[in-house]
């Protein structure tokens, strides 16, 4: 959770003693805000602070009275799975005036609140910063209230300064400095549900579909939607199309029909403009396509559907992590600390000066207004820029005239997972655009040994992005026992490079091929492993394709189970998740679903721990929250099986609660991929083939490919803030081969949060803290 170490004797459960924190949500609502509110309240209480809800945003702050109420542990129960914001949000004119802000200040002083946590967009956060900057002036108004006897001298003295920390809640992902804002991932889930539904009807009729998504000033939703559904065209405000785009669009749609695609998809951000600043609307595009091409065309404007529904697992975890970081930032702040916003960079929580982020966000708008579009894309940040570059690569469908005569084979290895097909599709299409011949290897290493290999064309992988499972077919077999046959087929099919998409078997299989290079010269070709497994247990990457989809499946199931338990009262559910020996799914689903405990192999537990958990649940049943949720990773302990835990909890809970168990099984490997997995798979597939293209040039010697250096066989993984190619051989040291997991796993640092949010009296390690970074320095010069 935190990045920089320093020695601190602070007891985290005493950090907030004598302090008060208020939390409010402002501006447009976003799914995941409730997770952030819940975490802020519970971690605030854990530190000994008083925590207050401010109902109805800034309006509630101005009106005071019943709008500012103390929160309890139970008052945030069952909030995680709710969309919108339970404490309400409102546009507030009163807060824009000094008089209104003075009333708000008076209400805070009266309650001794000197820490304010604001969850909202850039307007809400700017307002909070202004409020803080003029706090000393507002004190004069407070003095007037003092004279009138509304507050005491002691209350006024206690509130000499105000600390502000912001969390960005916005479905548009339009705030610079963070990779993802709370609500964006959930909005993408709503959009993809509609796209998938539209795709089936449109393919039945040979139709063109135009879909307008939200994003008045930011094209993030439109851009990721276009990548995640393989759209033919996307219109975003940051990068208006070139002059003559109408003809270009019609040519592209015609070509798609010519090569056999029954469906055309065009995505439009609501703020899309042309080069002259004129809006590009659904109707304009529909009229163009209908008149010029006579295509059967339909337009759909999604509107507020995108804001609705239950938050995704990603947004719940993001909101929870941000809430913890916000409380720590508030309690560590001094009068000299600038107002900060807690953000996500890669998989790391960082703190950034609020006004620097606001300044850069305004610079994007300015760059767009002045026609500096390339700069606007860069200012949006690395994540946005990478998405745009990947879209540009895949959107141009004309293959080069000159072929490279390179053959690249693609295979899936291990258990199937959602997102594999998206990675294959983008790898194939990028390869074709590079002039390569792309070969499909069916059924993993078995297919490579048996020669079930065939060419793939552009159309071969059409529509693969949204399909779950593995269209190529996949097996768990490793290559060592059939290395002779594999080397013969690599020679027979003249394979120059290999893309292996899969789980731990893909990693081990890649290593076996590298080891066999000494004996078999045919295996001296560049190869890249792309981690794809629900278990998220491949060394060299913090995330695997497929894990996000599995996590959402588990979280949705847990939501339903919690509802059932809430209806029955005094019931505890024990859920078994997949993951082999890796506890990623159990831990993250525990955070996303609000579990009371998550048992995993990496964190050993014994009978004393089980006893503590049972006692915790017995105490919980005395409160208003009369239900429990326990997650157990399938291989967390050979003796403490799911049946054993069920029997233990049933026996110990007799007369207080009853028990039920669920083994989720293979449903976790199925389903349509989430937007994250589609997008992640698409980017990883593209990166892998571009890397292989460069590597092949390096390895070309005397008319043939020869690659035997460690850096010619790599895992493409995401580490902290970057995607890296790491040699397979270098990752051996960090691998526990017996238990099929990496020796170091970043998400283990999130486990204390899971326990604190479930009300366990444990110590949160405050020796590691996120220091303030600078977004302007981070971007370099503008």
XYZ file of C-alpha atoms in Angstrom:
782
model
C 0.000 0.000 0.000
C 2.838 2.398 0.735
C 6.097 3.195 -0.989
C 8.808 4.785 1.193
C 10.130 3.397 4.499
C 10.939 5.388 7.602
C 11.095 4.386 11.266
C 8.007 5.401 13.196
C 7.115 4.571 16.786
C 3.491 5.598 16.165
C 0.810 3.167 17.326
C -1.702 3.238 14.434
C -4.636 2.617 16.804
C -3.758 5.867 18.672
C -2.982 8.087 15.648
C -6.479 9.585 15.537
C -7.202 9.934 19.250
C -8.652 13.391 19.939
C -9.117 14.106 16.220
C -12.243 14.244 14.089
C -12.624 13.482 10.381
C -15.580 14.391 8.156
C -16.190 12.575 4.867
C -18.362 13.898 2.049
C -19.142 12.976 -1.543
C -19.686 15.770 -4.023
C -20.451 16.358 -7.695
C -21.588 13.527 -9.969
C -21.957 10.145 -8.287
C -19.681 7.236 -9.205
C -19.788 3.530 -8.345
C -17.177 2.757 -5.676
C -17.715 5.980 -3.697
C -19.417 3.916 -0.979
C -16.376 1.640 -0.685
C -14.223 4.755 -0.149
C -16.649 6.141 2.464
C -16.752 2.772 4.260
C -12.963 2.467 4.379
C -12.553 6.074 5.568
C -15.057 5.524 8.379
C -13.691 2.173 9.532
C -10.004 3.061 9.343
C -10.761 6.410 11.019
C -12.485 4.585 13.893
C -9.610 2.047 14.002
C -7.130 4.916 14.589
C -9.221 6.260 17.471
C -10.638 9.255 15.573
C -14.268 10.343 15.521
C -15.650 10.133 11.995
C -18.632 12.116 10.688
C -20.777 11.669 7.591
C -21.620 14.865 5.737
C -24.891 14.132 3.952
C -25.742 15.867 0.633
C -22.193 17.016 -0.157
C -21.198 20.651 0.343
C -24.850 21.602 0.818
C -24.895 19.472 3.956
C -21.669 21.105 5.113
C -23.287 24.555 4.788
C -26.656 23.561 6.274
C -25.118 21.608 9.167
C -27.475 20.210 11.813
C -28.587 16.655 11.045
C -26.610 16.668 7.811
C -23.380 16.137 9.780
C -23.755 12.953 11.809
C -21.265 10.745 13.583
C -20.634 7.459 11.802
C -20.404 4.085 13.508
C -18.836 0.812 12.420
C -22.250 -0.696 11.687
C -23.524 2.369 9.794
C -21.307 1.528 6.793
C -22.262 -2.158 6.683
C -23.661 -3.485 3.360
C -22.442 -0.332 1.547
C -19.715 -1.968 -0.541
C -21.973 -3.437 -3.206
C -24.154 -0.358 -3.640
C -23.703 1.989 -6.590
C -23.953 5.775 -6.310
C -23.302 7.365 -2.916
C -25.328 6.426 0.161
C -24.536 9.711 1.960
C -25.812 11.738 -0.980
C -24.293 14.326 -3.277
C -25.634 17.708 -4.379
C -24.635 20.664 -6.538
C -24.240 23.532 -4.071
C -24.452 27.229 -4.967
C -24.219 28.307 -1.301
C -20.702 26.917 -0.916
C -19.539 29.096 -3.823
C -20.107 32.211 -1.673
C -17.858 33.249 1.221
C -20.865 33.478 3.480
C -21.776 29.868 2.704
C -18.219 28.688 3.329
C -18.189 30.603 6.643
C -21.335 28.712 7.704
C -19.621 25.448 6.731
C -16.521 26.425 8.745
C -18.663 27.220 11.769
C -20.372 23.814 11.558
C -17.008 22.042 11.443
C -15.521 24.093 14.315
C -18.556 23.366 16.478
C -17.919 19.637 16.133
C -14.117 19.932 16.420
C -13.610 18.625 12.863
C -10.204 19.649 11.483
C -9.870 16.922 8.849
C -11.977 16.800 5.715
C -12.014 13.939 3.221
C -13.666 14.918 -0.071
C -14.626 12.317 -2.682
C -15.557 13.950 -5.982
C -14.369 15.370 -9.291
C -11.886 18.202 -9.941
C -14.502 20.916 -9.257
C -15.333 19.453 -5.842
C -11.652 19.043 -4.952
C -10.759 22.578 -6.102
C -13.581 23.881 -3.905
C -12.150 21.977 -0.945
C -8.699 23.462 -1.517
C -10.123 26.996 -1.711
C -11.995 26.331 1.550
C -8.746 25.305 3.222
C -6.722 28.249 1.861
C -9.144 30.815 3.237
C -9.654 28.988 6.549
C -7.884 31.751 8.532
C -10.191 34.386 6.939
C -13.198 32.246 7.739
C -11.971 32.137 11.351
C -13.003 35.829 11.545
C -16.585 34.784 10.750
C -16.220 32.033 13.329
C -15.235 34.698 15.901
C -18.517 36.465 15.223
C -20.305 33.195 15.986
C -18.173 32.957 19.132
C -19.434 36.368 20.291
C -22.990 35.243 19.666
C -22.339 32.242 21.898
C -22.797 29.651 19.152
C -19.360 28.154 19.818
C -16.943 28.267 22.736
C -13.431 29.763 22.823
C -12.049 26.244 23.353
C -13.805 24.987 20.191
C -12.403 27.903 18.153
C -8.854 27.361 19.463
C -8.958 23.635 18.631
C -9.678 24.371 14.975
C -6.830 26.673 13.977
C -6.262 24.878 10.655
C -8.009 22.445 8.331
C -6.445 19.399 6.617
C -7.873 18.338 3.265
C -7.398 15.062 1.400
C -9.201 14.250 -1.829
C -10.165 11.041 -3.613
C -11.233 11.305 -7.219
C -14.665 9.850 -7.902
C -15.541 10.289 -11.569
C -16.657 7.783 -14.196
C -14.923 9.816 -16.953
C -11.365 9.219 -15.628
C -10.758 12.884 -16.450
C -8.439 13.788 -13.554
C -4.706 13.943 -14.262
C -2.298 12.263 -11.880
C -4.167 9.000 -11.345
C -4.351 6.005 -13.707
C -7.952 5.304 -12.721
C -10.575 7.343 -10.900
C -13.174 5.653 -8.691
C -16.133 4.626 -10.890
C -14.374 4.395 -14.262
C -13.994 0.603 -14.281
C -17.643 0.096 -13.249
C -18.819 2.458 -16.001
C -16.810 0.380 -18.497
C -18.575 -2.742 -17.181
C -21.985 -1.163 -17.907
C -20.839 -0.083 -21.389
C -19.429 -3.530 -22.270
C -22.663 -5.228 -21.146
C -24.521 -3.048 -23.670
C -21.891 -3.545 -26.404
C -22.045 -7.333 -25.983
C -25.836 -7.254 -26.147
C -25.797 -5.022 -29.230
C -23.162 -7.167 -30.940
C -25.380 -10.250 -30.987
C -28.388 -8.467 -32.477
C -26.303 -6.477 -34.962
C -24.497 -9.552 -36.289
C -27.850 -11.173 -37.004
C -28.756 -8.333 -39.364
C -25.484 -7.024 -40.848
C -25.705 -3.665 -39.124
C -23.551 -0.695 -38.268
C -23.874 0.414 -34.655
C -22.985 3.831 -33.297
C -22.662 4.043 -29.539
C -22.372 7.316 -27.625
C -20.692 7.045 -24.222
C -20.127 9.686 -21.543
C -17.071 11.911 -21.562
C -17.772 15.583 -22.235
C -14.133 16.592 -21.934
C -12.347 13.249 -21.718
C -12.366 10.366 -24.183
C -11.119 7.646 -21.812
C -14.382 5.647 -21.687
C -14.782 5.831 -25.464
C -11.146 4.882 -26.096
C -11.091 1.844 -23.780
C -14.515 0.740 -25.052
C -13.188 0.878 -28.624
C -10.162 -1.243 -27.646
C -12.256 -3.663 -25.607
C -14.792 -4.351 -28.363
C -12.514 -4.003 -31.396
C -14.436 -1.012 -32.743
C -13.854 0.216 -36.299
C -13.564 3.847 -35.245
C -13.566 6.009 -32.120
C -14.212 9.746 -31.794
C -12.663 11.412 -28.727
C -12.315 15.101 -27.756
C -8.519 14.890 -27.220
C -7.804 13.825 -30.819
C -10.320 15.030 -33.420
C -10.179 13.154 -36.740
C -8.219 14.612 -39.663
C -9.906 16.627 -42.397
C -11.804 14.345 -44.768
C -12.542 11.820 -41.998
C -15.959 11.168 -43.542
C -14.443 9.503 -46.630
C -11.849 7.664 -44.531
C -14.556 6.265 -42.228
C -16.689 5.097 -45.162
C -13.653 3.404 -46.783
C -12.875 1.552 -43.570
C -16.471 0.366 -43.051
C -16.698 -0.783 -46.681
C -13.427 -2.719 -46.368
C -14.651 -4.434 -43.178
C -17.810 -5.588 -44.967
C -15.749 -6.754 -47.955
C -13.606 -9.053 -45.788
C -16.712 -10.640 -44.282
C -17.453 -8.700 -41.088
C -21.208 -8.542 -40.508
C -20.922 -5.893 -37.816
C -19.474 -2.386 -37.721
C -19.055 -0.581 -34.394
C -18.342 3.131 -34.015
C -17.806 4.600 -30.534
C -18.394 8.309 -29.900
C -17.549 10.278 -26.756
C -20.306 12.798 -25.991
C -17.734 15.623 -26.231
C -16.290 14.539 -29.603
C -15.347 17.432 -31.931
C -13.913 17.880 -35.400
C -10.789 19.952 -36.165
C -12.898 23.137 -36.300
C -14.409 22.574 -32.858
C -17.802 21.482 -34.195
C -19.514 18.589 -32.363
C -19.524 15.135 -33.983
C -22.771 13.515 -32.888
C -24.383 10.097 -33.321
C -26.910 11.614 -35.753
C -24.201 13.176 -37.961
C -22.393 9.815 -38.239
C -25.625 7.868 -38.750
C -26.758 10.156 -41.584
C -23.320 9.911 -43.212
C -23.169 6.080 -43.109
C -26.794 5.664 -44.150
C -26.602 8.106 -47.095
C -23.135 7.233 -48.423
C -23.094 3.463 -47.856
C -26.793 2.575 -47.485
C -25.872 0.487 -44.400
C -28.600 -0.469 -41.952
C -27.464 1.788 -39.089
C -28.578 2.111 -35.468
C -27.490 4.653 -32.856
C -27.612 4.194 -29.082
C -26.928 6.889 -26.485
C -26.078 5.204 -23.185
C -26.537 8.159 -20.829
C -26.869 7.597 -17.089
C -26.885 3.806 -17.382
C -23.103 4.182 -17.174
C -23.307 5.708 -13.689
C -25.599 2.997 -12.364
C -25.385 -0.526 -11.089
C -23.148 -2.239 -8.598
C -19.443 -1.267 -8.479
C -16.905 -3.643 -10.027
C -14.374 -5.496 -7.859
C -11.660 -3.113 -9.111
C -13.584 -0.018 -7.953
C -14.349 -1.532 -4.546
C -10.684 -2.380 -3.964
C -9.575 0.993 -5.346
C -12.076 2.853 -3.121
C -11.027 0.817 -0.077
C -7.293 1.360 -0.659
C -7.782 5.072 -1.318
C -9.902 5.398 1.859
C -7.133 3.876 4.000
C -4.490 6.100 2.390
C -6.695 9.203 2.800
C -7.088 8.654 6.551
C -3.316 8.129 6.952
C -2.600 11.270 4.887
C -5.014 13.340 7.028
C -3.602 12.118 10.334
C 0.016 12.617 9.208
C -0.666 16.116 7.788
C 0.676 19.306 9.351
C -0.513 22.897 8.733
C 2.277 23.146 6.108
C 1.300 20.025 4.153
C -0.416 20.971 0.873
C -3.873 19.532 0.247
C -3.292 16.210 -1.452
C -5.188 13.734 -3.557
C -4.603 10.005 -3.144
C -4.135 8.355 -6.513
C -3.362 5.089 -8.230
C -0.161 4.697 -10.230
C 0.193 1.186 -11.667
C -0.778 -0.852 -8.608
C 0.660 1.646 -6.121
C -1.144 4.173 -3.951
C 0.514 7.601 -4.205
C -0.165 11.059 -2.790
C -0.061 14.027 -5.138
C -0.499 17.763 -4.467
C -4.136 18.451 -5.290
C -3.616 21.732 -7.115
C -0.809 20.335 -9.315
C -3.255 17.677 -10.553
C -5.968 20.309 -11.100
C -3.462 22.491 -12.995
C -2.494 19.646 -15.346
C -6.168 18.718 -15.847
C -6.819 22.343 -16.911
C -3.754 22.255 -19.199
C -5.359 19.354 -21.103
C -8.488 21.448 -21.767
C -6.297 24.394 -22.825
C -4.183 22.231 -25.168
C -7.360 20.863 -26.798
C -8.811 24.379 -27.217
C -5.566 25.553 -28.864
C -5.386 22.558 -31.217
C -2.331 20.952 -29.543
C -3.904 17.506 -29.683
C -0.766 15.317 -29.455
C 0.144 17.253 -26.315
C -3.364 16.819 -24.870
C -3.035 13.027 -25.212
C 0.386 13.102 -23.488
C -0.912 15.314 -20.664
C -3.673 12.796 -19.961
C -0.942 10.456 -18.704
C 0.844 7.244 -19.673
C -2.217 5.003 -19.356
C -4.278 7.153 -21.770
C -1.355 7.521 -24.187
C -0.724 3.746 -24.267
C -4.403 3.100 -24.986
C -4.391 5.648 -27.810
C -1.219 4.208 -29.372
C -2.625 0.656 -29.217
C -5.884 1.794 -30.803
C -4.000 3.557 -33.611
C -1.986 0.397 -34.299
C -5.046 -1.840 -34.496
C -7.434 0.552 -36.242
C -5.543 0.676 -39.539
C -6.483 -2.467 -41.364
C -4.342 -2.238 -44.467
C -1.529 -4.786 -44.311
C 1.795 -3.749 -45.883
C 2.541 -4.745 -49.485
C 5.957 -6.107 -48.564
C 5.876 -9.313 -46.480
C 8.580 -9.986 -43.916
C 8.626 -13.772 -44.547
C 8.610 -14.178 -40.753
C 6.361 -16.842 -39.210
C 5.190 -16.212 -35.637
C 3.284 -18.965 -33.831
C 0.778 -18.260 -31.031
C -0.417 -20.765 -28.456
C -2.429 -20.962 -25.211
C -1.045 -23.084 -22.355
C -2.561 -24.115 -19.009
C -6.170 -23.626 -17.883
C -8.403 -21.400 -20.015
C -9.294 -17.907 -18.795
C -11.205 -14.865 -20.003
C -9.055 -12.416 -21.985
C -6.822 -14.999 -23.692
C -8.680 -14.496 -26.963
C -8.273 -10.708 -26.796
C -4.491 -11.179 -26.476
C -4.414 -13.622 -29.406
C -6.494 -11.274 -31.579
C -4.294 -8.223 -31.055
C -1.077 -10.278 -31.445
C -2.340 -11.715 -34.758
C -3.460 -8.369 -36.144
C -0.331 -6.481 -35.089
C 1.733 -9.305 -36.624
C -0.156 -9.070 -39.925
C 0.342 -5.274 -39.939
C 4.088 -5.885 -39.483
C 3.999 -8.113 -42.585
C 4.433 -11.405 -40.683
C 2.618 -14.701 -41.210
C 0.762 -15.634 -38.020
C 0.265 -19.290 -37.113
C -2.290 -20.774 -34.708
C -1.047 -23.633 -32.539
C -4.044 -25.561 -31.212
C -4.075 -27.316 -27.810
C -0.871 -25.929 -26.305
C 2.430 -27.820 -26.434
C 0.571 -30.969 -27.540
C -0.463 -29.125 -30.695
C 3.111 -27.945 -31.264
C 4.310 -31.577 -30.960
C 1.460 -33.018 -33.100
C 1.604 -30.324 -35.783
C -1.953 -29.010 -35.326
C -0.807 -25.666 -36.684
C -2.575 -23.460 -39.241
C -2.273 -19.899 -40.601
C -4.401 -17.110 -39.122
C -5.780 -14.252 -41.197
C -7.168 -10.862 -40.162
C -10.743 -12.162 -40.279
C -9.841 -15.412 -38.451
C -9.698 -13.544 -35.117
C -12.643 -11.183 -35.789
C -14.961 -10.830 -32.780
C -12.559 -12.648 -30.439
C -12.118 -9.770 -27.957
C -15.346 -10.369 -26.063
C -15.204 -14.172 -26.047
C -14.284 -16.033 -22.869
C -12.187 -19.192 -22.650
C -9.590 -20.128 -25.269
C -10.542 -20.366 -28.945
C -7.146 -21.898 -29.793
C -7.666 -24.649 -27.240
C -5.353 -25.144 -24.299
C -3.734 -27.975 -22.354
C -1.598 -28.222 -19.212
C 1.061 -30.544 -20.801
C 4.682 -29.393 -20.549
C 7.102 -29.641 -23.490
C 10.037 -31.535 -21.890
C 8.601 -34.994 -22.701
C 7.957 -34.118 -26.370
C 10.831 -31.756 -27.105
C 12.024 -33.853 -30.104
C 8.643 -33.590 -31.877
C 8.353 -29.883 -31.017
C 11.764 -29.079 -32.514
C 10.895 -31.021 -35.687
C 7.642 -29.077 -36.120
C 9.343 -25.727 -35.471
C 11.634 -26.629 -38.384
C 8.827 -28.109 -40.537
C 6.539 -25.059 -40.192
C 9.528 -22.709 -40.309
C 8.512 -20.971 -37.044
C 10.770 -17.983 -36.293
C 9.226 -16.799 -33.001
C 6.737 -17.969 -30.398
C 4.068 -16.249 -28.277
C 2.942 -18.368 -25.306
C -0.179 -17.046 -23.560
C -1.009 -18.870 -20.345
C -0.469 -19.532 -16.658
C 2.265 -21.151 -14.581
C 2.613 -23.986 -17.151
C 3.357 -21.374 -19.832
C 6.170 -20.013 -17.619
C 7.609 -23.489 -16.842
C 7.126 -24.608 -20.468
C 8.993 -21.524 -21.703
C 11.863 -22.348 -19.313
C 11.968 -25.950 -20.578
C 12.241 -24.712 -24.181
C 15.095 -22.382 -23.174
C 16.929 -25.235 -21.384
C 16.512 -27.470 -24.466
C 18.160 -24.851 -26.706
C 21.540 -26.420 -25.852
C 20.532 -29.674 -27.571
C 18.098 -28.438 -30.217
C 19.155 -25.588 -32.465
C 15.572 -25.269 -33.789
C 14.539 -23.943 -30.375
C 16.937 -21.002 -30.645
C 14.119 -18.615 -31.552
C 12.829 -15.598 -29.598
C 9.839 -16.348 -27.388
C 7.605 -14.327 -25.074
C 5.296 -15.544 -22.303
C 2.166 -13.445 -21.604
C 0.713 -14.319 -18.159
C -2.938 -15.380 -18.459
C -4.493 -17.270 -15.554
C -7.232 -16.672 -12.991
C -4.728 -17.598 -10.237
C -2.431 -14.597 -10.916
C 0.565 -16.747 -9.950
C 3.019 -16.176 -12.815
C 6.429 -14.791 -11.751
C 7.390 -11.493 -13.372
C 3.955 -9.877 -13.380
C 1.742 -8.238 -10.753
C -1.346 -9.001 -12.845
C -2.350 -11.860 -15.143
C -4.985 -11.689 -17.871
C -8.134 -13.403 -16.578
C -7.710 -12.678 -12.857
C -9.947 -9.585 -12.979
C -12.821 -11.515 -14.600
C -12.534 -14.310 -12.015
C -12.412 -11.750 -9.211
C -15.634 -10.106 -10.428
C -17.333 -13.514 -10.680
C -16.406 -14.325 -7.052
C -17.413 -10.835 -5.857
C -20.834 -11.009 -7.540
C -21.450 -14.441 -5.998
C -20.405 -13.157 -2.547
C -22.835 -10.210 -2.908
C -25.705 -12.613 -3.502
C -24.629 -14.821 -0.631
C -24.397 -11.793 1.711
C -27.931 -10.771 0.725
C -29.126 -14.276 1.525
C -27.323 -14.179 4.899
C -28.701 -10.692 5.654
C -32.220 -11.914 4.987
C -31.857 -15.034 7.153
C -29.818 -13.321 9.932
C -27.192 -15.061 12.119
C -25.669 -16.966 9.222
C -22.045 -17.495 8.223
C -21.044 -18.536 4.707
C -17.754 -20.296 3.903
C -16.738 -19.879 0.254
C -13.936 -21.805 -1.458
C -12.135 -19.966 -4.270
C -9.687 -21.155 -6.930
C -6.068 -20.067 -7.225
C -3.993 -23.191 -6.517
C -1.561 -22.176 -3.776
C -1.859 -18.485 -4.665
C -4.141 -16.487 -2.351
C -4.660 -13.536 -4.712
C -8.305 -14.297 -5.561
C -9.300 -15.056 -1.950
C -7.596 -11.904 -0.614
C -8.832 -9.475 -3.273
C -12.355 -10.939 -3.281
C -12.281 -10.607 0.514
C -11.516 -6.894 0.136
C -14.117 -6.432 -2.612
C -16.904 -8.352 -0.871
C -16.199 -7.299 2.724
C -15.240 -10.741 4.071
C -14.523 -11.423 7.739
C -11.505 -13.586 6.908
C -9.645 -14.996 3.913
C -7.501 -18.092 4.486
C -4.522 -18.418 2.143
C -1.413 -20.595 1.852
C 1.014 -17.627 1.945
C -0.131 -16.554 5.406
C 0.065 -19.610 7.632
C -2.755 -20.068 10.139
C -3.413 -22.506 12.952
C -6.077 -23.494 15.431
C -5.499 -20.321 17.480
C -6.290 -18.156 14.403
C -9.434 -20.170 13.685
C -10.498 -19.731 17.315
C -9.965 -15.946 17.036
C -12.097 -15.856 13.859
C -14.929 -17.805 15.479
C -14.893 -15.516 18.542
C -14.921 -12.497 16.212
C -18.067 -13.812 14.497
C -19.753 -14.625 17.818
C -19.184 -10.984 18.848
C -20.394 -9.736 15.462
C -23.705 -11.554 15.883
C -24.397 -9.370 18.953
C -24.326 -6.234 16.732
C -26.833 -5.180 14.079
C -24.669 -6.946 11.421
C -25.829 -10.523 11.847
C -23.970 -12.301 9.054
C -20.488 -13.516 8.238
C -18.469 -14.279 5.113
C -15.323 -16.430 5.180
C -13.213 -17.063 2.056
C -10.872 -20.027 1.772
C -8.319 -20.492 -0.991
C -8.580 -24.063 -2.331
C -5.034 -25.055 -1.313
C -4.478 -22.861 1.733
C -4.024 -25.866 4.017
C -4.159 -29.617 3.349
C -5.788 -30.406 6.698
C -8.022 -27.391 7.317
C -10.251 -28.213 4.365
C -13.479 -26.404 3.472
C -15.423 -29.282 5.033
C -13.315 -29.045 8.200
C -13.901 -25.274 8.472
C -17.613 -25.801 7.878
C -17.782 -28.397 10.684
C -15.699 -26.211 13.037
C -17.775 -23.066 12.514
C -21.034 -25.058 12.674
C -20.041 -26.608 16.017
C -18.658 -23.444 17.608
C -21.541 -21.313 16.386
C -24.288 -23.610 17.719
C -27.139 -21.592 19.155
C -25.642 -18.299 17.862
C -25.286 -18.704 14.098
C -25.679 -21.427 11.513
C -23.296 -22.192 8.668
C -23.437 -22.769 4.903
C -20.664 -23.528 2.419
C -20.146 -22.953 -1.308
C -17.379 -24.252 -3.581
C -17.317 -21.892 -6.569
C -15.302 -24.199 -8.839
C -14.872 -23.712 -12.580
C -17.385 -20.883 -12.926
C -14.374 -18.711 -11.981
C -12.634 -19.614 -15.264
C -15.647 -18.838 -17.443
C -17.728 -15.866 -18.483
C -17.150 -12.974 -20.842
C -13.956 -11.044 -20.086
C -14.203 -7.816 -18.086
C -13.185 -4.525 -19.729
C -9.896 -4.663 -17.787
C -9.011 -8.129 -19.137
C -10.016 -7.233 -22.707
C -7.969 -4.049 -22.617
C -5.012 -5.619 -20.770
C -4.990 -8.615 -23.146
C -5.169 -6.341 -26.189
C -2.219 -4.206 -25.034
C -0.091 -7.209 -23.979
C -0.665 -9.055 -27.261
C 0.343 -5.963 -29.276
C 3.442 -5.264 -27.132
C 4.620 -8.881 -27.362
C 4.591 -8.984 -31.181
C 6.258 -5.557 -31.539
C 8.999 -6.744 -29.139
C 9.446 -10.002 -31.089
C 9.700 -8.014 -34.346
C 12.637 -6.018 -32.913
C 14.200 -9.122 -31.336
C 14.054 -11.003 -34.650
C 16.076 -8.223 -36.323
C 18.708 -8.545 -33.568
C 18.846 -12.338 -33.910
C 19.104 -12.436 -37.712
C 22.539 -13.857 -38.583
C 23.795 -15.094 -41.960
C 20.356 -15.527 -43.465
C 18.724 -17.221 -40.466
C 17.335 -16.595 -36.979
C 19.521 -17.664 -34.072
C 18.542 -16.640 -30.524
C 20.201 -18.225 -27.505
C 20.750 -15.304 -25.097
C 18.643 -15.114 -21.897
C 16.997 -11.860 -23.045
C 15.559 -13.557 -26.144
C 13.066 -15.520 -23.988
C 11.066 -13.224 -21.725
C 7.938 -12.855 -19.627
C 5.968 -9.726 -20.503
C 4.577 -8.538 -17.192
C 3.254 -5.499 -15.385
C 5.453 -4.521 -12.430
C 4.347 -1.588 -10.243
C 4.055 1.187 -12.821
C 5.444 -0.315 -16.027
C 5.184 -3.249 -18.421
C 8.539 -5.016 -18.606
C 10.166 -7.832 -20.547
C 12.112 -9.972 -18.045
C 14.237 -12.984 -19.052
C 12.634 -16.269 -17.962
C 15.961 -17.455 -16.534
C 16.219 -14.339 -14.304
C 12.843 -15.108 -12.710
C 13.788 -18.623 -11.554
C 15.201 -17.343 -8.260
C 11.939 -15.612 -7.366
C 9.856 -18.746 -8.027
C 8.578 -21.387 -5.626
C 8.266 -24.186 -8.192
C 6.827 -26.699 -5.694
C 3.847 -24.467 -4.842
C 3.695 -22.744 -8.256
C 3.843 -19.172 -6.961
C 6.281 -16.228 -7.030
C 8.245 -15.818 -3.785
C 7.358 -12.103 -3.577
C 3.768 -10.982 -4.145
C 2.755 -7.315 -3.904
C -0.871 -7.890 -2.854
C 0.132 -9.480 0.483
C 0.590 -5.886 1.751
C -3.163 -5.376 1.356
C -4.074 -8.151 3.806
C -3.890 -5.958 6.932
C -6.499 -3.653 5.324
C -8.840 -6.629 4.865
C -8.505 -7.428 8.588
C -8.899 -3.843 9.787
C -12.040 -3.349 7.675
C -13.420 -6.537 9.253
C -12.737 -5.040 12.745
C -9.804 -7.145 13.853
C -7.520 -5.544 16.413
C -4.275 -5.847 14.473
C -1.451 -3.398 13.917
C -1.211 -1.639 10.561
C 2.424 -1.172 9.562
C 2.931 2.605 9.424
C 6.689 2.265 8.850
C 6.004 2.341 5.133
C 4.226 5.446 3.916
C 3.370 7.043 0.603
C 5.311 10.285 0.406
C 4.071 13.253 -1.577
C 5.075 13.048 -5.231
C 4.896 15.755 -7.865
C 2.765 15.175 -10.916
C 4.405 18.025 -12.837
C 7.919 16.697 -12.215
C 6.690 13.171 -12.974
C 5.487 14.176 -16.443
C 8.611 16.119 -17.282
C 8.352 19.477 -19.007
C 5.178 20.279 -20.840
